[in-house]
Coordinates of C-alpha atoms and ligand atoms in Angstrom, one line a residue:
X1 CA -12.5 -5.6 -9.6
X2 CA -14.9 -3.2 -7.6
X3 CA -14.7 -4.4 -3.6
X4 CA -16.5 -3.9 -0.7
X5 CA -16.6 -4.4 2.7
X6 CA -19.2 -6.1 4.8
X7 CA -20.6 -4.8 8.1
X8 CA -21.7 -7.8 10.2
X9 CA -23.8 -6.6 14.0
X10 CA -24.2 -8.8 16.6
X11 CA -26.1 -9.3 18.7
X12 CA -28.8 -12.1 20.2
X13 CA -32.2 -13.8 20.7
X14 CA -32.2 -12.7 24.4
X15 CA -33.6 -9.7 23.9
X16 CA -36.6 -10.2 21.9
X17 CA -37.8 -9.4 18.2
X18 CA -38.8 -5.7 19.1
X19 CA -34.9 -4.8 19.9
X20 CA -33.7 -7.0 17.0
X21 CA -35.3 -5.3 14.8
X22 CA -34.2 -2.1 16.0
X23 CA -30.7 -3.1 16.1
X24 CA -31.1 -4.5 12.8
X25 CA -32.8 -0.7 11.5
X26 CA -29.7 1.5 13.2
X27 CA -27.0 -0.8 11.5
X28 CA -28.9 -0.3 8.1
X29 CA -29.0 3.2 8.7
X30 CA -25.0 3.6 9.7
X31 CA -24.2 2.2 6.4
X32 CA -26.1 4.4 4.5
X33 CA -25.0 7.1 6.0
X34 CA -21.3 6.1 5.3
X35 CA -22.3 4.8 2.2
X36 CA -23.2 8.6 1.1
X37 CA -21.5 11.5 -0.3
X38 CA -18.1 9.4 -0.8
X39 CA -17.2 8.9 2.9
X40 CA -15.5 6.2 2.4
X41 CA -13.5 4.7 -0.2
X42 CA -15.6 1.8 -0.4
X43 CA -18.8 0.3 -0.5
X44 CA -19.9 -0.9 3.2
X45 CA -22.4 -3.8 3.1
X46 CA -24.9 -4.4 6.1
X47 CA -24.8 -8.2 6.4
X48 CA -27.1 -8.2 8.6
X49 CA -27.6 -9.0 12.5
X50 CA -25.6 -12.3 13.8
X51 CA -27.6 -14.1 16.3
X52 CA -26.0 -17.7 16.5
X53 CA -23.1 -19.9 15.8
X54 CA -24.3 -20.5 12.5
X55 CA -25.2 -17.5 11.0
X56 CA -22.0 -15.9 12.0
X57 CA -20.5 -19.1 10.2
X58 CA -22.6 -19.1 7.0
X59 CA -21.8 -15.4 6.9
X60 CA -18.1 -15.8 7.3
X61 CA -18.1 -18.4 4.8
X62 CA -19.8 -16.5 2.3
X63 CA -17.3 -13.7 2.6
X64 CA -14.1 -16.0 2.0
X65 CA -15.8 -17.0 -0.9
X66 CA -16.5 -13.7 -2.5
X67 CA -14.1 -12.2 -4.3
X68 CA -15.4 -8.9 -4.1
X69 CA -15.6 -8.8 -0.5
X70 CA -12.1 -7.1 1.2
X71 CA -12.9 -7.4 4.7
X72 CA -15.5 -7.8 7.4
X73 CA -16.3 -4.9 10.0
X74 CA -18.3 -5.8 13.2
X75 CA -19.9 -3.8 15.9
X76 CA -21.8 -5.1 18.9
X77 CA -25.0 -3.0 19.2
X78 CA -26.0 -5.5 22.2
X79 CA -24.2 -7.7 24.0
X80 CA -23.3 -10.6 21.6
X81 CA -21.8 -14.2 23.6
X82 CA -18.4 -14.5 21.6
X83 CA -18.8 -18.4 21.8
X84 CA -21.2 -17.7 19.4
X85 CA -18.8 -16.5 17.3
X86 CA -15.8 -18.8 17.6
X87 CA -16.2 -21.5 14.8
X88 CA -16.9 -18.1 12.1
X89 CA -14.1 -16.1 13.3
X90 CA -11.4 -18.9 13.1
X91 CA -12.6 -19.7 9.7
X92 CA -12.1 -16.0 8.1
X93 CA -9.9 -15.4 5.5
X94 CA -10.6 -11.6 4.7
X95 CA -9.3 -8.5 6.8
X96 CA -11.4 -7.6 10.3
X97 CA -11.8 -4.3 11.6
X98 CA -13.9 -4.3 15.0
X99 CA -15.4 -1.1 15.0
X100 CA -16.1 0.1 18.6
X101 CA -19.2 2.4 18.6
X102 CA -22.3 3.3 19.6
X103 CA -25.6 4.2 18.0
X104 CA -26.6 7.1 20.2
X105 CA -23.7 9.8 20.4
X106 CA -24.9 11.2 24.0
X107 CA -26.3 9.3 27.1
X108 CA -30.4 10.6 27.6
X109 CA -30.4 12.4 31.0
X110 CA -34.3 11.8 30.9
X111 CA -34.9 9.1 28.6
X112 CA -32.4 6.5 30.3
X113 CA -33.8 3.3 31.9
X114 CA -33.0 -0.1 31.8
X115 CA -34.3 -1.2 28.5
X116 CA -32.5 1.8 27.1
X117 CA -29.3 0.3 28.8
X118 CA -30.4 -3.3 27.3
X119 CA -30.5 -1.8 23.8
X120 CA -27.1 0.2 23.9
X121 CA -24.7 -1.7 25.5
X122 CA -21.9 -1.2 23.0
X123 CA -19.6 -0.7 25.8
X124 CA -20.0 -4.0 27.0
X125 CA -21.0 -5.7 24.0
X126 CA -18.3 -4.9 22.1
X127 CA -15.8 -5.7 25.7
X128 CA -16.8 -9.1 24.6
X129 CA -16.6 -9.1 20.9
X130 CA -12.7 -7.9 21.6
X131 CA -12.0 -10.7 23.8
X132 CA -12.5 -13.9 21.8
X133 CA -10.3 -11.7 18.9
X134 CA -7.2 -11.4 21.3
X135 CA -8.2 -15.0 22.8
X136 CA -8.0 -16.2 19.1
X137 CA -4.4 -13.9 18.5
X138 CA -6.5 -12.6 15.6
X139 CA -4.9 -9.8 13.4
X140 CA -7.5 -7.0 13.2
X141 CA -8.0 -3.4 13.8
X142 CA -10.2 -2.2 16.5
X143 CA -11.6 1.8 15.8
X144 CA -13.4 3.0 18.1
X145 CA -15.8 6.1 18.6
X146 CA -18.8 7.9 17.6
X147 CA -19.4 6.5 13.7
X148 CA -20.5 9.5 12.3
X149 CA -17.3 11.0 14.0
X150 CA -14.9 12.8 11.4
X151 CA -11.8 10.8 13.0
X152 CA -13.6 7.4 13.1
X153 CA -14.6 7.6 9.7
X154 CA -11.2 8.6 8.3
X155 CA -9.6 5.5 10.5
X156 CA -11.9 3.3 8.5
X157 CA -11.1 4.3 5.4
X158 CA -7.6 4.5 5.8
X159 CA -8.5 0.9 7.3
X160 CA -10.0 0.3 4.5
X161 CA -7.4 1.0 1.8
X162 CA -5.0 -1.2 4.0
X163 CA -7.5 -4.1 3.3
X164 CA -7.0 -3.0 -0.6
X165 CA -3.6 -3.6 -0.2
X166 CA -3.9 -6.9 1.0
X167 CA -6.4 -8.0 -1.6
X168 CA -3.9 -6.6 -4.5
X169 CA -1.1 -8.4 -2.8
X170 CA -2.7 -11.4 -2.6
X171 CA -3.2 -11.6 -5.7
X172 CA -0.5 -9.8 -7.8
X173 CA 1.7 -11.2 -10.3
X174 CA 4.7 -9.9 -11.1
X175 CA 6.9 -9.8 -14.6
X176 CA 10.4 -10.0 -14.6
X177 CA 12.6 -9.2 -17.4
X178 CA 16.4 -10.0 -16.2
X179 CA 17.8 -11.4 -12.9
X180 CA 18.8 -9.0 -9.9
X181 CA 21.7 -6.5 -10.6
X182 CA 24.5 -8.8 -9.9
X183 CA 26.6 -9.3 -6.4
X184 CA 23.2 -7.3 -4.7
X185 CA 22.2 -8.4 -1.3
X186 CA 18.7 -6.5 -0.4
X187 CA 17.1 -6.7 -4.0
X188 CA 17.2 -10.6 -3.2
X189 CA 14.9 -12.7 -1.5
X190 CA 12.3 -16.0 -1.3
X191 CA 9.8 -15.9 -3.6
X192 CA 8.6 -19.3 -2.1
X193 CA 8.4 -17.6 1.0
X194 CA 6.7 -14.1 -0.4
X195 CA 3.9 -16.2 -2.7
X196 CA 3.3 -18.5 0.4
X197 CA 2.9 -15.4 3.0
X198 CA 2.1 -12.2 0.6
X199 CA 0.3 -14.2 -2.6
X200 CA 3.0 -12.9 -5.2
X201 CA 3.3 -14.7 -8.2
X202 CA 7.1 -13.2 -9.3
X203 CA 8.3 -14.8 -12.7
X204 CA 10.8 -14.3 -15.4
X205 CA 10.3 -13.6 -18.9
X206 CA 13.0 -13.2 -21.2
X207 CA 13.8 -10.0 -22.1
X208 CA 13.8 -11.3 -25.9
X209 CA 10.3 -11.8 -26.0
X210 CA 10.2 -8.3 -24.8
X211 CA 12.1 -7.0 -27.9
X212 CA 9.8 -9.5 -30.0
X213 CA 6.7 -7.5 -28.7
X214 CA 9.1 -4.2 -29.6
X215 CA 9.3 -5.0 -32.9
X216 CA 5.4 -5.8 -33.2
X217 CA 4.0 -2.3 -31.8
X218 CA 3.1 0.0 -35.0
X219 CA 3.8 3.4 -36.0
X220 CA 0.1 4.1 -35.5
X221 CA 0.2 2.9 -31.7
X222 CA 3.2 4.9 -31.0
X223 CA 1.6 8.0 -32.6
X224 CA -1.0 7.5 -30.3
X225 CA 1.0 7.1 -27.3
X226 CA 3.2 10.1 -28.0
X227 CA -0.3 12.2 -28.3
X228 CA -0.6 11.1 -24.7
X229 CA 3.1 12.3 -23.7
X230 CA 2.5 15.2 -25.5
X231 CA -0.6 16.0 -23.6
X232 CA 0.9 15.5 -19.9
X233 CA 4.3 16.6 -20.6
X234 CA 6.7 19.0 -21.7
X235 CA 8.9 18.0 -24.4
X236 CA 11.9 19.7 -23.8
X237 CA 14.3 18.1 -26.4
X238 CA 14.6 17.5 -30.4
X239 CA 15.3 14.4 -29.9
X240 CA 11.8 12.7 -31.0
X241 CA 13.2 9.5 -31.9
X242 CA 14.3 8.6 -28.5
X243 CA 10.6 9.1 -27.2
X244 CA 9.3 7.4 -30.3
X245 CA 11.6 4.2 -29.1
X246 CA 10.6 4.7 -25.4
X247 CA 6.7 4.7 -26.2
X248 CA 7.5 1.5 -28.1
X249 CA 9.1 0.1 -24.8
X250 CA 6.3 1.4 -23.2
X251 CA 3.5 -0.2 -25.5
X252 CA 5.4 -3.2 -25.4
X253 CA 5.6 -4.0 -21.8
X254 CA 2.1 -3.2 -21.0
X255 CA 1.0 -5.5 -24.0
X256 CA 2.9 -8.5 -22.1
X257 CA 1.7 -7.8 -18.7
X258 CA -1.9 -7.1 -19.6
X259 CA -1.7 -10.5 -21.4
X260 CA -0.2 -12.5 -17.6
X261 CA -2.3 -10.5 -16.2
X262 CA 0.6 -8.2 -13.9
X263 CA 0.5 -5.3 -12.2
X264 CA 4.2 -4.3 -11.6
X265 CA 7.3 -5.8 -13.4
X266 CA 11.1 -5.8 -12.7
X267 CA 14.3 -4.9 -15.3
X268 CA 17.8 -4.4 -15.0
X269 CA 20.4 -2.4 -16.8
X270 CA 22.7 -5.3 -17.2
X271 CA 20.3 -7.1 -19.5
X272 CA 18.9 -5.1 -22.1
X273 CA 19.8 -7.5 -25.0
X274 CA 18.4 -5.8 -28.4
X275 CA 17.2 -3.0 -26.4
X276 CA 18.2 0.7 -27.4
X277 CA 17.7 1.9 -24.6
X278 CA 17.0 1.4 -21.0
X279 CA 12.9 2.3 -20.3
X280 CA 13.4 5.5 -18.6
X281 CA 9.7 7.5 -20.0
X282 CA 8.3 4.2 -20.7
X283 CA 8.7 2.7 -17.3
X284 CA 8.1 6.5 -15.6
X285 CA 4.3 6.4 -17.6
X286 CA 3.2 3.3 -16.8
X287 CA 4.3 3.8 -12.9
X288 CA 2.0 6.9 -13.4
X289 CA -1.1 4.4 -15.0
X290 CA -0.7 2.3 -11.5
X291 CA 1.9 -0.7 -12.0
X292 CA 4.9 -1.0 -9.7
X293 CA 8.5 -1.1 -10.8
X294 CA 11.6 -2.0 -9.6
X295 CA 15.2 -1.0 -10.7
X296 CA 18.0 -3.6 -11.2
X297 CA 15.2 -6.6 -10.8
X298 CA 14.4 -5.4 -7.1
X299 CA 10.5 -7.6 -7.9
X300 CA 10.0 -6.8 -3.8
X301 CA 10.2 -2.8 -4.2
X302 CA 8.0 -3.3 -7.8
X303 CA 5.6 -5.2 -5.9
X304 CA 5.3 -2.6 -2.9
X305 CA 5.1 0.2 -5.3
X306 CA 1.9 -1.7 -7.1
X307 CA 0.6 -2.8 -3.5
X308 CA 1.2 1.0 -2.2
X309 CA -0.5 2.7 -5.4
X310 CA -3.5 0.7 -5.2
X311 CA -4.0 1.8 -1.3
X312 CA -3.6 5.6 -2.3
X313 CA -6.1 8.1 -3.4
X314 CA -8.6 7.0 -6.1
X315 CA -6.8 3.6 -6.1
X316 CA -3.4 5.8 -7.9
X317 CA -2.1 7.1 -5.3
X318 CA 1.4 9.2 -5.0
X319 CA 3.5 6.7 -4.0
X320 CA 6.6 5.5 -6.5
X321 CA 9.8 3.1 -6.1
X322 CA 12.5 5.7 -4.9
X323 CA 16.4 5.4 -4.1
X324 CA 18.3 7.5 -1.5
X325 CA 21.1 8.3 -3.4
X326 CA 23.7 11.3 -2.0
X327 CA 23.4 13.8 1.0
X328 CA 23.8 16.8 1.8
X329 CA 25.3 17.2 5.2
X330 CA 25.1 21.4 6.3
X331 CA 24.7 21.2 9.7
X332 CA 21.6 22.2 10.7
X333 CA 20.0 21.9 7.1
X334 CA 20.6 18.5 6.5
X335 CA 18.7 16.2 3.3
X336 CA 18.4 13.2 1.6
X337 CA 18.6 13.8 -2.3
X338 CA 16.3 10.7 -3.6
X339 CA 16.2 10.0 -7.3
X340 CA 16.9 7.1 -9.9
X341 CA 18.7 6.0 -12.9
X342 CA 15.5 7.2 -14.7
X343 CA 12.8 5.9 -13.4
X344 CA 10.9 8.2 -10.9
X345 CA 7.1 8.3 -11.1
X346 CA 5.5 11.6 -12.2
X347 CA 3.0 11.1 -9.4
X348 CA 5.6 12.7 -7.0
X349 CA 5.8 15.7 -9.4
X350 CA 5.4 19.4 -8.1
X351 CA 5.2 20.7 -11.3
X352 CA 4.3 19.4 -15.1
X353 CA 7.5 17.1 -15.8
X354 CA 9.8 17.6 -18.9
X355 CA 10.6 14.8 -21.1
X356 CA 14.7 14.9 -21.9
X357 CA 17.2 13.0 -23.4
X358 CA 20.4 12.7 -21.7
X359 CA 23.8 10.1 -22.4
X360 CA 23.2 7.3 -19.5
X361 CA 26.6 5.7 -19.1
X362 CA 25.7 2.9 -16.7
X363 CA 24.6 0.1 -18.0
X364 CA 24.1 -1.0 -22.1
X365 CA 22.7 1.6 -23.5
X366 CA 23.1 2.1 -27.2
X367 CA 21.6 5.4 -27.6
X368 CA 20.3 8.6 -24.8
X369 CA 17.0 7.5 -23.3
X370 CA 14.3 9.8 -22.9
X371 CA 12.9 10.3 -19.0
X372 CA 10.7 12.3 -17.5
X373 CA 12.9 15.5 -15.4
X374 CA 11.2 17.1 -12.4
X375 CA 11.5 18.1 -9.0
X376 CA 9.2 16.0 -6.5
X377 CA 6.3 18.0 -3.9
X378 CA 7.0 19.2 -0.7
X379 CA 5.4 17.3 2.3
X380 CA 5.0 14.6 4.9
X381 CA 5.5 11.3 3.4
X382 CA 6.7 7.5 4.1
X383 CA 9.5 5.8 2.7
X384 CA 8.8 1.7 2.8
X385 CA 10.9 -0.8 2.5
X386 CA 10.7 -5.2 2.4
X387 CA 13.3 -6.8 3.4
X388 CA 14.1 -10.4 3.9
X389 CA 15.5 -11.3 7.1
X390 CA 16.1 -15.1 6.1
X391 CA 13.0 -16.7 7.9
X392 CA 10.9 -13.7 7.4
X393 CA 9.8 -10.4 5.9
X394 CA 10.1 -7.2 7.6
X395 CA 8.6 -4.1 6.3
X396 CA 10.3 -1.0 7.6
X397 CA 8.8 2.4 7.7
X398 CA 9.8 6.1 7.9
X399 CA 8.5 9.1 8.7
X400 CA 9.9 11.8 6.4
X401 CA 9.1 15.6 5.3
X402 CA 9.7 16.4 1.7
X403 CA 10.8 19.8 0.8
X404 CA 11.5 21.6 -2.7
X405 CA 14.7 21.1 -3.4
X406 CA 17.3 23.2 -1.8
X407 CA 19.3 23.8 -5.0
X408 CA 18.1 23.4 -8.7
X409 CA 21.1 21.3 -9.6
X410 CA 20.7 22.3 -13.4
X411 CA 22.7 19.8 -14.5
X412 CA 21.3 16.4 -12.6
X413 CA 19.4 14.8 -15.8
X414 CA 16.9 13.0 -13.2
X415 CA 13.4 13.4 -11.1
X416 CA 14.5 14.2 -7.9
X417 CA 12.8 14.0 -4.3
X418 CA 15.0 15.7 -1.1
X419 CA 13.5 15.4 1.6
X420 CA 14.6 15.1 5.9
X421 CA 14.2 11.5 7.2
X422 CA 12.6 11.8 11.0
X423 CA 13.7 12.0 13.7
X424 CA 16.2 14.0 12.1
X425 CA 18.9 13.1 9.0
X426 CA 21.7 11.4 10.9
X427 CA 19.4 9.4 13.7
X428 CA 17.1 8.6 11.0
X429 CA 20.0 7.4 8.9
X430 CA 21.7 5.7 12.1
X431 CA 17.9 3.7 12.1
X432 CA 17.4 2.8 8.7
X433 CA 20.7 1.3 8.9
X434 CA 20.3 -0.4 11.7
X435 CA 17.4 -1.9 10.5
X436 CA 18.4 -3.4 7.7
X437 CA 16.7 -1.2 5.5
X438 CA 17.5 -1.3 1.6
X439 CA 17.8 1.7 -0.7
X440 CA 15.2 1.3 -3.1
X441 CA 12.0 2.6 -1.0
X442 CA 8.2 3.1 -2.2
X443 CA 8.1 7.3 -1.2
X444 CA 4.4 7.3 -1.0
X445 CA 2.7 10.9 0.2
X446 CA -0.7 9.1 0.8
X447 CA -0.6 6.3 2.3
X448 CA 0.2 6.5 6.2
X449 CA 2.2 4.9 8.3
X450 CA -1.2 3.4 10.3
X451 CA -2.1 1.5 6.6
X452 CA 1.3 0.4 6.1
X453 CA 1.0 -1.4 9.8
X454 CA -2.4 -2.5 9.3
X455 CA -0.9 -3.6 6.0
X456 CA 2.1 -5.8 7.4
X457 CA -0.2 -7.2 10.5
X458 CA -2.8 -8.3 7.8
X459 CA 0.2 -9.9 6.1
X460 CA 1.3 -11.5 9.4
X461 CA 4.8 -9.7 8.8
X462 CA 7.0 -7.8 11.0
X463 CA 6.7 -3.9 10.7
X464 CA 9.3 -1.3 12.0
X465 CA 8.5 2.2 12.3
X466 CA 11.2 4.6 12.2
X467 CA 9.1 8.3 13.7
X468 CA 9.8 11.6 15.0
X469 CA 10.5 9.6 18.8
X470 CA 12.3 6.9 17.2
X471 CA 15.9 6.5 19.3
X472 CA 18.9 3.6 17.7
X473 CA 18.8 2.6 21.4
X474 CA 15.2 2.2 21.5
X475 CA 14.8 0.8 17.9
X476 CA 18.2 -1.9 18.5
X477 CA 16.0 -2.9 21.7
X478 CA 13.2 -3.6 19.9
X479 CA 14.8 -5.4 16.7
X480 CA 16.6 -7.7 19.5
X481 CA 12.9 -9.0 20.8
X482 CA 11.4 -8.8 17.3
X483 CA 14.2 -11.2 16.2
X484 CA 13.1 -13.6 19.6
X485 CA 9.0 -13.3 18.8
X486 CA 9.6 -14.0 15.3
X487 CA 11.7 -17.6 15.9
X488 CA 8.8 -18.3 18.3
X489 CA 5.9 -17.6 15.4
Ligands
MN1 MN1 18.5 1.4 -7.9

């Protein structure tokens, strides 16, 4: 569905029809002016200028209500009462950014008198505006500076892509095929809890319907879908067959979650029953077409992955579920080798990915199953996790820098991704740890730690942020009063 975001001014009667209606003309032209040439990601909507109680209400109203609306912006060009806005702002259900700017960019040595001060009193206005939000202990994100300003503008969208998160969470649904990998502790978790707080909709399916749908998909479909391989990939093995069998898988699963409506979906080696082979390409493509996945039924880390592609760029952004998996400890050149079973997402890739076959031993796996092989791109980047404290969901962060790979390890049949965790490998590891975090991740290369925040204060859920300043003394100190605020919430 296309979304937008609305841009709601106040302001008030006080002032008289002649400044309303040049408050009313500047906040028409700001979002025009955003609105062109692709500044933001989004369409920005001027609402119009809110004068009472009860067109701040209706307007509020109106925006819960439409589904196409992802959040609300305000800006103060005047002063605006904040009573006024009370009975509106404890009614709204969408995302709120309070963006803190200012028509003019410069004050007007000459041209400044007290009507000019009436008419531009953003500083003050928006004072105001910010206090019934923290008097309310709303979640929101206040920007502020000039709004034609490089930096402002890329806050918003970034902003604005957090709010696109929120409005895929809330309403993703989620396919499983299989239970969690047995005896796991951090692929778990309370579904109750995460439809209740984060609107997921996780359910099981059997994996024998998914073999039913298998057995449906034509010859001509898979000729169709190995045209498509064919055209992104390199095939880089005789084995056809295998491919053939994983475009099946592929056409399969996207048949049943188009049909329920899903955007990510869960499987596990250990229950593949009437499956060849465990989707390796299959799962790897339709990552790369937007849906989330999760390894060994980890629905939390499918559901991030979906949440976290939809923020990126174009709505597809480079983000894919991830697993640290071995180290390598050099002093001084110290990594974190991240890769999967099979199923890495060719959004990650530096260069055109080759489709292999390769024995998989784990697992029930009749025959080799084709995956996509390549080396992930060098860069900053995030690595997310969700985990379930008991009680409630925190969503840890780090900062990391991905690198080509030191060594081509010719013989690792996988995607791989090494990369340095922040603040360096073993503090970051000593903080990951001590966190709680799991190791299935979303690596994402777009989306920033700011949206991922945004993201979990939107969500009303606690966010950790492992960065380049991040100390185990520091972080334990923090997790010790998180775990206090969060039995008082
Ligand atoms: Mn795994």
């Amino acid at each position: 569905m296309k979304k937008n975001f609305w841009l709601l001014v106040g302001s008030q009667t006080l002032y008289g029809d002649d400044v309303l209606k040049t408050v009313d003309a500047r906040a028409a032209e700001m979002a025009r002016y955003l609105n062109e040439g692709g500044k933001l990601p989004y369409a920005l909507l001027y609402k119009g200028t809110a004068k009472s109680n009860g067109e701040i209400s209706d307007v509020i109203r109106e925006a819960n209500y439409d589904a196409e609306c992802a959040g609300i912006i305000t800006w103060c060009h005047t002063f605006s009462p904040s009573k006024m806005w009370i009975n509106g702002l404890a009614a709204l259900q969408k995302p709120y950014c309070h963006l803190a700017t200012q028509y003019n960019r410069d004050i007007p040595n000459e041209e400044i008198d007290m009507d000019f001060m009436n008419l531009n009193q953003a500083a003050h206005g928006d004072r105001e505006h910010g206090f019934i939000a923290a008097r309310l202990r709303m979640p929101r994100k206040v920007i502020a500076g000039y709004w034609k300003d490089e930096r402002v503008i890329g806050k918003l969208s970034a902003w604005m892509r957090s709010a696109i998160g929120v409005a895929v969470s809330r309403a993703l649904r989620l396919m499983r095929f299989g239970d969690n990998m047995r005896e796991v502790a951090v692929t778990e978790g309370d579904k109750v809890e995460v439809q209740a707080k984060l609107g997921w909709q996780v359910n099981t399916w059997a994996v024998g319907d998914l073999v039913k749908e298998m057995n449906a998909v034509t010859e001509a479909e898979i000729d169709a879908q190995m045209a498509e391989y064919e055209a992104k990939y390199d095939i880089a093995t005789d084995n056809l067959a295998a491919i053939r069998y994983q475009a099946r898988e592929e056409i399969a699963i996207e048949k049943m979650m188009k049909r329920e409506g899903c955007l990510a979906f869960s499987n596990t080696f250990q229950d593949l029953y009437g499956m060849e082979q465990l989707p390796g390409l299959a799962s790897q493509h339709l990552m790369s077409k937007g849906y989330g996945y999760g390894g060994e039924g980890d629905w939390k880390v499918a559901a991030m992955t979906a949440i976290m592609k939809a923020m990126g760029e174009g709505g597809n952004g480079a983000s894919a579920f991830m697993e640290d998996y071995t180290y390598h400890l050099e002093k001084g050149n110290e990594y974190s080798l991240g890769a999967h079973m099979l199923e890495v997402c060719p959004s990650l890739a530096a260069d055109k990915p080759r489709i292999e076959t390769h024995h998989l031993g784990i697992g029930m796996n009749e025959k080799d199953p084709a995956r996509l092989v390549f080396e992930g791109k060098a860069g900053s980047a995030i690595v997310v996790s969700l985990v379930d404290m008991g009680g409630r969901l925190r969503l840890i962060c780090q900062d990391i820098e991905c690198v080509k790979p030191i060594m081509d390890m010719p013989n690792l049949p996988v995607a791989r991704v090494m990369w340095r965790p922040l603040p360096d490998l073993l503090t970051g590891i000593e903080c990951w740890i001590t966190a709680g975090g799991a190791h299935h991740t979303v690596l994402s290369y777009d989306v920033s730690a700011e949206m991922m925040k945004d993201f979990a204060n939107m969500m009303g859920i606690e966010f950790v942020h492992i960065t380049k300043d991040t100390t185990v003394d520091a972080l334990e100190e923090k997790l010790m009063i998180a775990d206090l605020v969060w039995k008082l919430k």
